[in-house]
Amino acid sequence: MHKDVKVADAIVNGEWWLSASRSRNFVITLLKQCLPSPDPIVQSSTDDTYFWKVGNDSPSNRFSTANTWIALHHARPSIFWHSHIWFKGRVPKHAFISWLVAWNRLATKDRLR
């Protein structure tokens, strides 16, 4: 897409160009469900205005990479044992084995099949 493209350019024969996509990709399916009716867009004579909305925040004309990252990659809960394994003076081999034990992934006889 070139930089001067308009929203109306994404409408072909009265339908969003994405509507014809038969992709099973989750993001494309979600986009197709979120698109509004193309009729008012085709009939509009006003210039396009861009807004960015993340989560429950109100729409804004400012884009934030940090807020987008947070919205897409939810934070995992804090792990209480992290500082006991990954501290500054650790022995890497011991820390790695302790990490495997904490996640119950150590190759012990009861885990072998």
Short mmCIF file of C-alpha atoms in Angstrom, two decimals:
data_model
loop_
_atom_site.label_atom_id
_atom_site.label_comp_id
_atom_site.label_asym_id
_atom_site.label_seq_id
_atom_site.Cartn_x
_atom_site.Cartn_y
_atom_site.Cartn_z
CA MET A 1 0.00 0.00 0.00
CA HIS A 2 1.21 3.45 -0.75
CA LYS A 3 1.11 6.17 1.90
CA ASP A 4 -1.80 8.06 0.30
CA VAL A 5 -4.25 5.15 0.32
CA LYS A 6 -7.75 5.90 1.66
CA VAL A 7 -10.07 3.64 3.65
CA ALA A 8 -12.49 3.68 0.71
CA ASP A 9 -9.75 2.05 -1.41
CA ALA A 10 -10.19 -1.12 0.68
CA ILE A 11 -13.78 -1.43 -0.59
CA VAL A 12 -14.27 -3.29 -3.87
CA ASN A 13 -17.74 -3.65 -5.44
CA GLY A 14 -19.42 -2.45 -2.24
CA GLU A 15 -17.60 -5.00 -0.02
CA TRP A 16 -14.43 -4.91 2.03
CA TRP A 17 -11.66 -6.58 0.02
CA LEU A 18 -11.03 -8.75 3.08
CA SER A 19 -14.58 -10.17 2.89
CA ALA A 20 -13.59 -12.32 -0.08
CA SER A 21 -10.71 -13.89 1.86
CA ARG A 22 -11.21 -17.57 2.69
CA SER A 23 -8.30 -17.60 5.11
CA ARG A 24 -8.66 -19.51 8.37
CA ASN A 25 -6.15 -17.23 10.04
CA PHE A 26 -7.56 -16.10 13.40
CA VAL A 27 -6.51 -12.46 12.95
CA ILE A 28 -8.12 -12.18 9.51
CA THR A 29 -11.31 -13.84 10.78
CA LEU A 30 -11.41 -11.41 13.71
CA LEU A 31 -10.85 -8.44 11.39
CA LYS A 32 -13.69 -9.55 9.14
CA GLN A 33 -16.01 -9.69 12.15
CA CYS A 34 -14.96 -6.23 13.38
CA LEU A 35 -15.30 -4.33 10.10
CA PRO A 36 -18.26 -1.94 9.94
CA SER A 37 -20.66 -1.70 7.02
CA PRO A 38 -18.83 -0.22 4.01
CA ASP A 39 -21.84 1.87 2.86
CA PRO A 40 -21.24 5.05 4.92
CA ILE A 41 -17.54 4.97 4.06
CA VAL A 42 -18.12 4.87 0.30
CA GLN A 43 -20.62 7.75 0.52
CA SER A 44 -18.42 9.92 2.77
CA SER A 45 -16.73 12.99 1.33
CA THR A 46 -14.60 13.79 4.39
CA ASP A 47 -10.92 12.98 4.73
CA ASP A 48 -9.83 9.88 6.61
CA THR A 49 -8.92 10.33 10.27
CA TYR A 50 -6.74 7.80 12.06
CA PHE A 51 -7.31 6.76 15.66
CA TRP A 52 -5.65 4.09 17.74
CA LYS A 53 -7.52 2.28 20.51
CA VAL A 54 -5.99 -0.29 22.85
CA GLY A 55 -8.12 -2.17 25.36
CA ASN A 56 -10.58 0.00 27.27
CA ASP A 57 -8.68 3.23 26.62
CA SER A 58 -10.40 5.96 24.65
CA PRO A 59 -9.37 6.33 20.97
CA SER A 60 -6.37 8.56 20.39
CA ASN A 61 -4.40 9.88 17.43
CA ARG A 62 -1.14 8.87 19.18
CA PHE A 63 0.27 5.38 18.66
CA SER A 64 2.20 3.74 21.48
CA THR A 65 4.36 0.71 20.79
CA ALA A 66 4.65 0.01 24.52
CA ASN A 67 0.86 -0.02 25.06
CA THR A 68 0.38 -2.21 21.99
CA TRP A 69 2.99 -4.68 23.25
CA ILE A 70 1.31 -4.85 26.66
CA ALA A 71 -2.11 -5.41 25.03
CA LEU A 72 -0.81 -8.21 22.81
CA HIS A 73 1.50 -9.94 25.31
CA HIS A 74 -0.22 -10.27 28.64
CA ALA A 75 2.12 -10.30 31.62
CA ARG A 76 2.59 -13.61 33.35
CA PRO A 77 2.12 -13.75 37.10
CA SER A 78 5.24 -13.16 39.16
CA ILE A 79 7.12 -16.32 40.14
CA PHE A 80 8.18 -16.40 43.79
CA TRP A 81 11.26 -18.62 43.24
CA HIS A 82 12.80 -16.54 40.43
CA SER A 83 15.21 -14.58 42.64
CA HIS A 84 16.31 -17.75 44.46
CA ILE A 85 17.48 -19.37 41.20
CA TRP A 86 18.58 -16.50 38.95
CA PHE A 87 20.68 -14.38 41.35
CA LYS A 88 23.96 -12.61 40.52
CA GLY A 89 26.44 -15.13 42.00
CA ARG A 90 24.71 -18.27 40.76
CA VAL A 91 26.47 -21.26 39.22
CA PRO A 92 24.79 -21.53 35.79
CA LYS A 93 24.63 -25.34 35.81
CA HIS A 94 23.02 -25.38 39.27
CA ALA A 95 20.60 -22.59 38.35
CA PHE A 96 19.49 -24.43 35.22
CA ILE A 97 18.89 -27.69 37.10
CA SER A 98 17.02 -25.81 39.83
CA TRP A 99 14.91 -24.15 37.14
CA LEU A 100 14.05 -27.57 35.68
CA VAL A 101 13.08 -28.81 39.15
CA ALA A 102 10.87 -25.75 39.75
CA TRP A 103 8.99 -26.44 36.50
CA ASN A 104 8.86 -30.20 37.22
CA ARG A 105 10.80 -30.90 34.02
CA LEU A 106 13.81 -32.74 35.41
CA ALA A 107 14.35 -36.04 33.57
CA THR A 108 13.85 -38.38 36.51
CA LYS A 109 12.84 -42.03 36.39
CA ASP A 110 9.19 -41.26 37.21
CA ARG A 111 9.02 -38.93 34.15
CA LEU A 112 10.53 -41.46 31.73
CA ARG A 113 8.17 -43.59 29.67
#
